[in-house]
Short mmCIF file of C-alpha atoms and ligand atoms in Angstrom, two decimals:
data_model
loop_
_atom_site.label_atom_id
_atom_site.label_comp_id
_atom_site.label_asym_id
_atom_site.label_seq_id
_atom_site.Cartn_x
_atom_site.Cartn_y
_atom_site.Cartn_z
CA MET J 1 -19.98 -5.09 -18.31
CA ARG J 2 -16.87 -6.60 -19.87
CA CYS J 3 -14.05 -6.52 -17.48
CA THR J 4 -12.16 -9.32 -15.82
CA GLY J 5 -9.86 -10.40 -18.61
CA GLU J 6 -9.17 -6.92 -19.87
CA TRP J 7 -8.73 -5.23 -16.53
CA ARG J 8 -5.11 -5.99 -16.01
CA ALA J 9 -1.70 -4.46 -15.89
CA ILE J 10 0.01 -3.77 -19.16
CA GLY J 11 3.65 -2.81 -18.75
CA GLY J 12 2.94 -1.68 -15.20
CA ASP J 13 0.08 0.61 -16.17
CA VAL J 14 -3.63 0.10 -15.77
CA ARG J 15 -5.50 0.12 -19.05
CA ALA J 16 -8.21 2.77 -19.10
CA GLN J 17 -11.64 1.25 -18.55
CA GLU J 18 -15.12 2.41 -17.89
CA THR J 19 -15.71 2.91 -14.17
CA ARG J 20 -19.30 2.16 -13.27
CA ILE J 21 -21.11 3.80 -10.36
CA LEU J 22 -24.00 1.83 -8.85
CA PRO J 23 -26.21 3.10 -6.05
CA SER J 24 -25.70 1.09 -2.88
CA GLY J 25 -28.18 -1.80 -2.72
CA PRO J 26 -28.45 -5.54 -3.38
CA ALA J 27 -27.61 -5.30 -7.11
CA ALA J 28 -24.50 -3.21 -6.42
CA ILE J 29 -23.34 -5.58 -3.68
CA ALA J 30 -23.83 -8.61 -5.95
CA GLU J 31 -21.79 -6.96 -8.72
CA ALA J 32 -19.10 -5.85 -6.25
CA ALA J 33 -18.89 -9.40 -4.85
CA ARG J 34 -18.50 -10.79 -8.37
CA LEU J 35 -15.63 -8.41 -9.12
CA ILE J 36 -13.94 -9.11 -5.76
CA ALA J 37 -14.15 -12.86 -6.48
CA ALA J 38 -12.47 -12.14 -9.84
CA GLY J 39 -9.56 -10.54 -7.95
CA LEU J 40 -10.41 -6.90 -8.72
CA PRO J 41 -10.61 -3.90 -6.38
CA VAL J 42 -13.95 -2.11 -5.86
CA ALA J 43 -14.55 1.29 -4.23
CA MET J 44 -16.94 0.99 -1.29
CA PRO J 45 -18.47 3.45 1.14
CA THR J 46 -17.65 2.98 4.82
CA GLU J 47 -18.75 5.16 7.74
CA THR J 48 -15.31 6.88 7.74
CA VAL J 49 -14.14 7.38 4.12
CA TYR J 50 -14.54 5.42 0.89
CA GLY J 51 -12.25 2.39 0.76
CA LEU J 52 -10.77 0.52 -2.20
CA ALA J 53 -11.57 -3.06 -1.25
CA ALA J 54 -10.05 -6.33 -2.45
CA ASP J 55 -9.83 -9.92 -1.23
CA ALA J 56 -7.23 -9.85 1.59
CA THR J 57 -6.42 -13.53 1.03
CA SER J 58 -5.22 -12.91 -2.55
CA GLY J 59 -1.84 -11.22 -3.02
CA GLU J 60 -2.64 -10.40 -6.64
CA ALA J 61 -5.97 -8.80 -5.74
CA VAL J 62 -4.18 -6.68 -3.12
CA ALA J 63 -1.43 -5.77 -5.62
CA ARG J 64 -4.15 -4.37 -7.89
CA ILE J 65 -5.18 -1.96 -5.11
CA TYR J 66 -1.68 -0.48 -5.18
CA GLU J 67 -1.63 -0.49 -8.94
CA ALA J 68 -4.94 1.41 -9.14
CA LYS J 69 -3.81 3.93 -6.51
CA GLY J 70 -0.46 4.40 -8.24
CA ARG J 71 1.15 4.18 -4.82
CA PRO J 72 4.95 4.27 -5.06
CA PHE J 73 5.36 2.15 -1.92
CA PHE J 74 3.60 -0.63 -0.02
CA ASN J 75 2.03 0.39 3.27
CA PRO J 76 0.30 -2.24 5.40
CA LEU J 77 -3.47 -2.15 4.85
CA ILE J 78 -6.47 -2.40 7.16
CA VAL J 79 -8.42 -5.65 6.85
CA HIS J 80 -12.17 -5.26 7.15
CA VAL J 81 -14.22 -7.98 8.83
CA ARG J 82 -17.77 -8.60 10.04
CA ASP J 83 -16.88 -9.25 13.66
CA ILE J 84 -14.39 -10.52 16.26
CA ALA J 85 -14.99 -14.13 15.24
CA GLN J 86 -13.91 -13.49 11.65
CA ALA J 87 -10.91 -11.40 12.75
CA SER J 88 -9.85 -14.16 15.16
CA GLN J 89 -9.18 -16.42 12.18
CA PHE J 90 -5.98 -14.44 11.47
CA ALA J 91 -5.41 -12.00 14.37
CA SER J 92 -4.80 -12.63 18.09
CA PHE J 93 -7.00 -10.77 20.52
CA GLY J 94 -5.66 -10.10 23.99
CA GLU J 95 -8.10 -9.20 26.74
CA GLU J 96 -7.86 -5.45 26.13
CA ALA J 97 -8.25 -5.79 22.39
CA ARG J 98 -11.31 -7.99 22.84
CA ALA J 99 -12.87 -5.47 25.22
CA LEU J 100 -12.22 -2.58 22.79
CA ALA J 101 -13.69 -4.49 19.86
CA ALA J 102 -16.71 -5.59 21.90
CA ARG J 103 -17.35 -1.96 22.83
CA HIS J 104 -16.64 -0.19 19.51
CA TRP J 105 -17.26 -2.69 16.71
CA PRO J 106 -18.80 -2.34 14.27
CA GLY J 107 -17.40 1.18 14.05
CA PRO J 108 -14.45 3.45 13.22
CA LEU J 109 -11.84 1.74 15.41
CA THR J 110 -8.92 -0.15 13.88
CA LEU J 111 -6.90 -2.49 16.08
CA VAL J 112 -3.31 -3.48 15.28
CA LEU J 113 -2.97 -7.03 16.59
CA LYS J 114 -0.50 -9.90 16.38
CA LEU J 115 -0.88 -11.79 13.15
CA ARG J 116 -1.71 -15.46 13.65
CA GLU J 117 0.57 -17.82 11.78
CA ALA J 118 -2.22 -20.03 10.60
CA GLY J 119 -4.02 -17.12 8.93
CA LYS J 120 -4.48 -16.97 5.19
CA ILE J 121 -3.93 -13.24 4.75
CA ALA J 122 -1.68 -12.25 1.81
CA SER J 123 1.72 -10.99 3.00
CA LEU J 124 1.34 -7.84 0.87
CA VAL J 125 -1.51 -6.79 3.22
CA THR J 126 0.78 -6.67 6.25
CA ALA J 127 3.82 -5.62 4.17
CA GLY J 128 5.63 -8.50 5.81
CA LEU J 129 5.03 -7.25 9.39
CA PRO J 130 4.15 -9.66 12.24
CA THR J 131 1.10 -7.50 13.09
CA ILE J 132 -2.17 -6.83 11.27
CA ALA J 133 -4.64 -3.93 11.35
CA VAL J 134 -8.31 -4.99 11.51
CA ARG J 135 -11.63 -3.28 11.83
CA ALA J 136 -15.30 -4.17 11.57
CA PRO J 137 -16.90 -1.27 9.68
CA ALA J 138 -20.41 -0.16 10.57
CA HIS J 139 -21.53 0.82 7.06
CA PRO J 140 -24.19 -1.66 5.86
CA ALA J 141 -22.86 -1.76 2.27
CA MET J 142 -19.36 -2.76 3.38
CA ARG J 143 -20.80 -5.23 5.91
CA ASP J 144 -22.99 -6.78 3.23
CA LEU J 145 -20.04 -7.06 0.84
CA ILE J 146 -17.89 -8.84 3.45
CA ALA J 147 -20.79 -11.25 4.03
CA ALA J 148 -21.43 -11.74 0.29
CA THR J 149 -17.78 -12.50 -0.51
CA GLY J 150 -17.16 -14.51 2.65
CA ARG J 151 -13.70 -12.91 2.65
CA PRO J 152 -11.86 -10.42 4.81
CA LEU J 153 -11.40 -7.30 2.65
CA ALA J 154 -8.24 -5.20 2.58
CA ALA J 155 -9.11 -1.57 1.94
CA PRO J 156 -7.07 1.62 2.04
CA SER J 157 -8.80 4.91 1.34
CA ALA J 158 -10.05 4.98 -2.27
CA ASN J 159 -7.93 7.85 -3.56
CA ALA J 160 -5.00 8.03 -5.93
CA SER J 161 -1.67 8.18 -4.14
CA GLY J 162 -0.99 11.60 -2.66
CA ARG J 163 -4.62 12.76 -2.79
CA ILE J 164 -6.92 13.25 0.18
CA SER J 165 -9.35 10.58 1.35
CA PRO J 166 -12.69 10.51 -0.52
CA THR J 167 -15.93 11.06 1.36
CA ARG J 168 -18.23 10.88 -1.70
CA ALA J 169 -18.43 8.62 -4.75
CA GLU J 170 -17.68 11.68 -6.92
CA HIS J 171 -14.32 12.13 -5.14
CA VAL J 172 -13.44 8.50 -5.91
CA LEU J 173 -14.42 8.95 -9.56
CA ALA J 174 -12.34 12.12 -9.89
CA SER J 175 -9.28 10.35 -8.55
CA LEU J 176 -9.61 6.71 -9.66
CA GLY J 177 -12.01 6.97 -12.61
CA GLY J 178 -10.79 4.77 -15.47
CA ARG J 179 -8.60 2.74 -13.11
CA ILE J 180 -11.18 0.66 -11.25
CA PRO J 181 -14.28 -1.18 -12.52
CA LEU J 182 -16.87 -0.12 -9.93
CA ILE J 183 -17.75 2.47 -7.32
CA VAL J 184 -20.63 1.65 -4.99
CA ASP J 185 -22.29 4.97 -4.18
CA GLY J 186 -23.52 5.25 -0.60
CA GLY J 187 -23.65 9.06 -0.53
CA ALA J 188 -21.51 11.15 1.81
CA THR J 189 -19.74 9.19 4.55
CA ALA J 190 -20.88 9.76 8.13
CA HIS J 191 -17.53 10.61 9.77
CA GLY J 192 -15.52 11.94 6.83
CA LEU J 193 -12.36 11.05 8.72
CA GLU J 194 -10.30 7.85 8.79
CA SER J 195 -10.70 5.41 11.68
CA THR J 196 -8.85 5.68 14.99
CA ILE J 197 -5.93 3.22 15.00
CA VAL J 198 -4.82 1.63 18.27
CA ALA J 199 -2.06 -0.94 18.63
CA ALA J 200 -3.12 -3.72 21.02
CA ASP J 201 -0.51 -6.29 20.15
CA GLY J 202 0.76 -6.92 23.67
CA GLY J 203 2.04 -4.43 26.22
CA ARG J 204 0.27 -1.11 26.68
CA LEU J 205 -2.25 0.26 24.21
CA ARG J 206 -0.76 2.79 21.76
CA LEU J 207 -2.68 5.36 19.73
CA LEU J 208 -1.18 5.30 16.21
CA ARG J 209 -3.73 7.52 14.46
CA PRO J 210 -6.34 9.76 16.07
CA GLY J 211 -9.82 9.43 14.61
CA PRO J 212 -13.55 9.45 15.34
CA ILE J 213 -13.23 7.32 18.50
CA ASP J 214 -11.45 9.06 21.36
CA LEU J 215 -10.03 6.58 23.85
CA GLY J 216 -8.18 9.25 25.81
CA LEU J 217 -4.79 7.85 24.82
CA PRO J 218 -1.87 10.17 23.97
CA LEU J 219 -0.71 9.98 20.34
CA GLU J 220 2.36 7.80 20.12
CA ARG J 221 5.45 9.81 19.17
CA GLY J 222 6.26 9.06 15.57
CA GLY J 223 2.88 7.37 15.51
CA THR J 224 1.73 8.91 12.25
CA VAL J 225 1.49 5.79 10.18
CA GLU J 226 0.80 7.31 6.78
CA ALA J 227 4.39 7.30 5.55
CA PRO J 228 6.01 3.88 5.47
CA GLY J 229 9.34 5.19 6.75
CA GLN J 230 7.54 6.34 9.89
CA LEU J 231 6.18 2.92 10.77
CA GLU J 232 7.78 1.86 14.00
CA SER J 233 8.73 -1.61 12.97
CA HIS J 234 9.49 -2.08 9.33
CA TYR J 235 10.05 -5.46 7.88
CA ALA J 236 13.65 -5.80 6.74
CA PRO J 237 15.46 -9.07 6.18
CA ALA J 238 18.17 -9.95 8.69
CA LYS J 239 20.70 -10.44 5.87
CA PRO J 240 22.46 -8.06 3.50
CA VAL J 241 20.55 -7.46 0.27
CA ARG J 242 22.14 -6.67 -3.12
CA LEU J 243 19.92 -5.23 -5.87
CA GLU J 244 20.06 -5.30 -9.68
CA ALA J 245 21.74 -8.72 -9.56
CA LEU J 246 21.99 -10.66 -12.80
CA VAL J 247 23.56 -13.78 -11.29
CA ALA J 248 23.90 -15.15 -7.76
CA GLY J 249 27.25 -14.33 -6.17
CA GLU J 250 29.00 -16.55 -3.68
CA ASP J 251 26.74 -17.46 -0.75
CA GLU J 252 23.83 -15.49 -2.22
CA TRP J 253 20.20 -16.53 -2.54
CA LEU J 254 19.01 -14.93 -5.76
CA ILE J 255 15.41 -13.75 -6.10
CA GLY J 256 14.71 -13.72 -9.81
CA PHE J 257 12.33 -11.76 -12.03
CA GLY J 258 11.42 -12.38 -15.66
CA THR J 259 14.23 -14.03 -17.59
CA ILE J 260 16.48 -14.18 -14.50
CA ALA J 261 15.32 -17.38 -12.83
CA GLY J 262 17.16 -17.22 -9.49
CA HIS J 263 16.57 -19.67 -6.64
CA ALA J 264 12.98 -18.46 -6.60
CA SER J 265 11.24 -15.86 -8.73
CA LEU J 266 9.04 -12.85 -8.07
CA SER J 267 7.40 -13.60 -11.41
CA PRO J 268 8.88 -15.84 -14.11
CA SER J 269 6.72 -14.09 -16.73
CA GLY J 270 7.78 -10.62 -15.59
CA ASP J 271 4.26 -9.67 -14.41
CA LEU J 272 4.43 -6.81 -11.88
CA VAL J 273 1.10 -7.68 -10.22
CA GLU J 274 2.35 -11.20 -9.57
CA ALA J 275 5.74 -9.86 -8.42
CA ALA J 276 4.19 -7.42 -5.94
CA ALA J 277 2.00 -10.19 -4.55
CA ALA J 278 5.02 -12.46 -4.06
CA LEU J 279 7.53 -9.85 -2.82
CA PHE J 280 7.39 -10.33 0.96
CA GLU J 281 7.04 -14.11 0.68
CA ARG J 282 10.18 -14.28 -1.47
CA LEU J 283 12.08 -12.04 1.00
CA HIS J 284 11.05 -14.16 4.00
CA GLU J 285 12.01 -17.29 2.11
CA ALA J 286 15.41 -15.78 1.21
CA GLU J 287 15.95 -14.85 4.84
CA ALA J 288 15.31 -18.47 5.86
CA SER J 289 17.60 -19.89 3.15
CA PRO J 290 21.03 -21.40 3.98
CA GLN J 291 22.81 -18.62 2.02
CA LYS J 292 24.19 -15.71 4.05
CA ARG J 293 23.21 -13.02 1.57
CA ILE J 294 20.26 -12.06 -0.61
CA ALA J 295 20.47 -10.81 -4.19
CA VAL J 296 17.52 -9.56 -6.22
CA ALA J 297 17.19 -9.32 -10.00
CA PRO J 298 16.32 -5.93 -11.56
CA VAL J 299 12.64 -5.00 -11.58
CA PRO J 300 11.46 -2.32 -14.06
CA ASP J 301 10.75 0.93 -12.26
CA GLN J 302 7.38 1.69 -13.83
CA GLY J 303 3.88 1.30 -12.37
CA LEU J 304 3.85 -1.21 -9.50
CA GLY J 305 7.57 -1.73 -10.13
CA ALA J 306 8.23 1.61 -8.39
CA ALA J 307 6.54 0.32 -5.21
CA ILE J 308 8.43 -2.96 -5.44
CA ASN J 309 11.74 -1.12 -5.89
CA ASP J 310 10.95 1.23 -2.99
CA ARG J 311 10.63 -1.77 -0.68
CA LEU J 312 13.68 -3.46 -2.12
CA ARG J 313 15.78 -0.33 -1.63
CA ARG J 314 14.62 -0.16 1.99
CA ALA J 315 15.47 -3.83 2.47
CA ALA J 316 18.92 -3.19 0.97
CA ALA J 317 19.67 0.01 2.89
CA PRO J 318 22.84 -0.32 4.99
CA GLY J 319 22.14 -0.94 8.63
CA ARG J 320 18.84 -2.71 8.00
CA TYR J 321 20.28 -6.12 8.85
CA ALA J 322 21.86 -7.50 11.99
CA PRO J 323 25.49 -8.12 10.96
O1 TXA L 1 -11.22 4.59 8.08
C1 TXA L 1 -10.30 3.93 7.64
O2 TXA L 1 -9.46 3.38 8.37
C2 TXA L 1 -10.23 3.76 6.11
C3 TXA L 1 -11.46 2.97 5.68
C4 TXA L 1 -11.45 2.63 4.22
O3 TXA L 1 -11.58 1.79 6.47
N1 TXA L 1 -9.02 3.11 5.72
C5 TXA L 1 -7.80 3.72 5.78
O4 TXA L 1 -6.77 2.92 5.29
O5 TXA L 1 -7.61 4.82 6.21
P1 TXA L 1 -5.33 3.50 4.91
O6 TXA L 1 -4.58 2.40 4.20
O7 TXA L 1 -5.45 4.77 4.19
O8 TXA L 1 -4.63 3.66 6.29
C6 TXA L 1 -4.25 2.53 7.05
C7 TXA L 1 -3.19 2.92 8.02
C8 TXA L 1 -1.87 3.19 7.31
O9 TXA L 1 -1.35 4.41 7.73
C9 TXA L 1 -0.99 2.03 7.75
O10 TXA L 1 0.35 2.39 7.88
C10 TXA L 1 -1.61 1.63 9.08
O11 TXA L 1 -2.98 1.82 8.90
N2 TXA L 1 -1.36 0.22 9.39
C11 TXA L 1 -1.86 -0.86 8.77
N3 TXA L 1 -1.36 -1.99 9.28
C12 TXA L 1 -0.51 -1.62 10.28
C13 TXA L 1 0.31 -2.33 11.20
N4 TXA L 1 0.40 -3.66 11.19
N5 TXA L 1 1.03 -1.62 12.08
C14 TXA L 1 0.97 -0.26 12.11
N6 TXA L 1 0.20 0.47 11.26
C15 TXA L 1 -0.52 -0.20 10.37
MG1 MG L 2 -5.13 6.70 3.14
#
């Protein structure tokens, strides 16, 4: 198959390409691992729903997940690992979290844990939050792919934005066909329902999304985590943010894009995949700068640009910073 070079964003849109479907097995896993190493997303079966997996350590690979899904915003993603040892490289396990993982992993339980500083996870995966969602899936194809790539894999459900989660390869094809290079077909998923999500990041355990594993916890109020506005803690810089800025004003740190250089740039070449991958890093950097204010150059509102602008508008909304 020809793919890597051609499978990229053009003007914020994904160029139509042949989507291959391979039956789950060693050949499919080898091809999936090759594509993941090339920074592309691949649809994989898990025991819950099909996931659209990409290398969680590469911001650009993760940006391509959003691009393929056509998602108009960035939501933090679940990182899939083999086991507690691999997750411990970037997430902190308290006693309760360790006990839950020991009991339910591999399986349909996602834990939201404190992100470890030293970790190498792309900031687009956590959407800039200080926590990270991790799970060790039980499905052998996904487990084999994590082993073959040697990488933690970020994977939201493999459906186009606004569609329901896919439980068969055919569902993935109907929704993402022509937008991703490969679907690994493992038949119908066992649970057909997304994993249970529990926050175990210090303090009491909180159920954020009910799922196949019932821990007897009440659902946290406002705990539906599907919509980004409903996330309890949303990353927002602790400084006022001005959008559509062409030049830096007095005491402003300007985040550039394309021909507007700024103090730092989302993407000097105006590439939206690169800009999405860099977004949260640039915001954190701006927050730590000596300037009291943040300004951001205009970003075109098409394709991934819509998701970037959604986050920027949230960051700029009045009241999001401590005055
Ligand atoms: O079963 C599943 O969990 C499937 C398979 C593919 O593993 N994945 C899945 O991912 O459902 P997704 O992206 O559709 O849902 C992940 C949910 C989102 O609602 C997101 O807001 C939440 O997890 N989430 C991720 N990181 C979080 C964090 N640090 N804090 C709170 N919620 C988080
Ligand atoms: Mg989903």
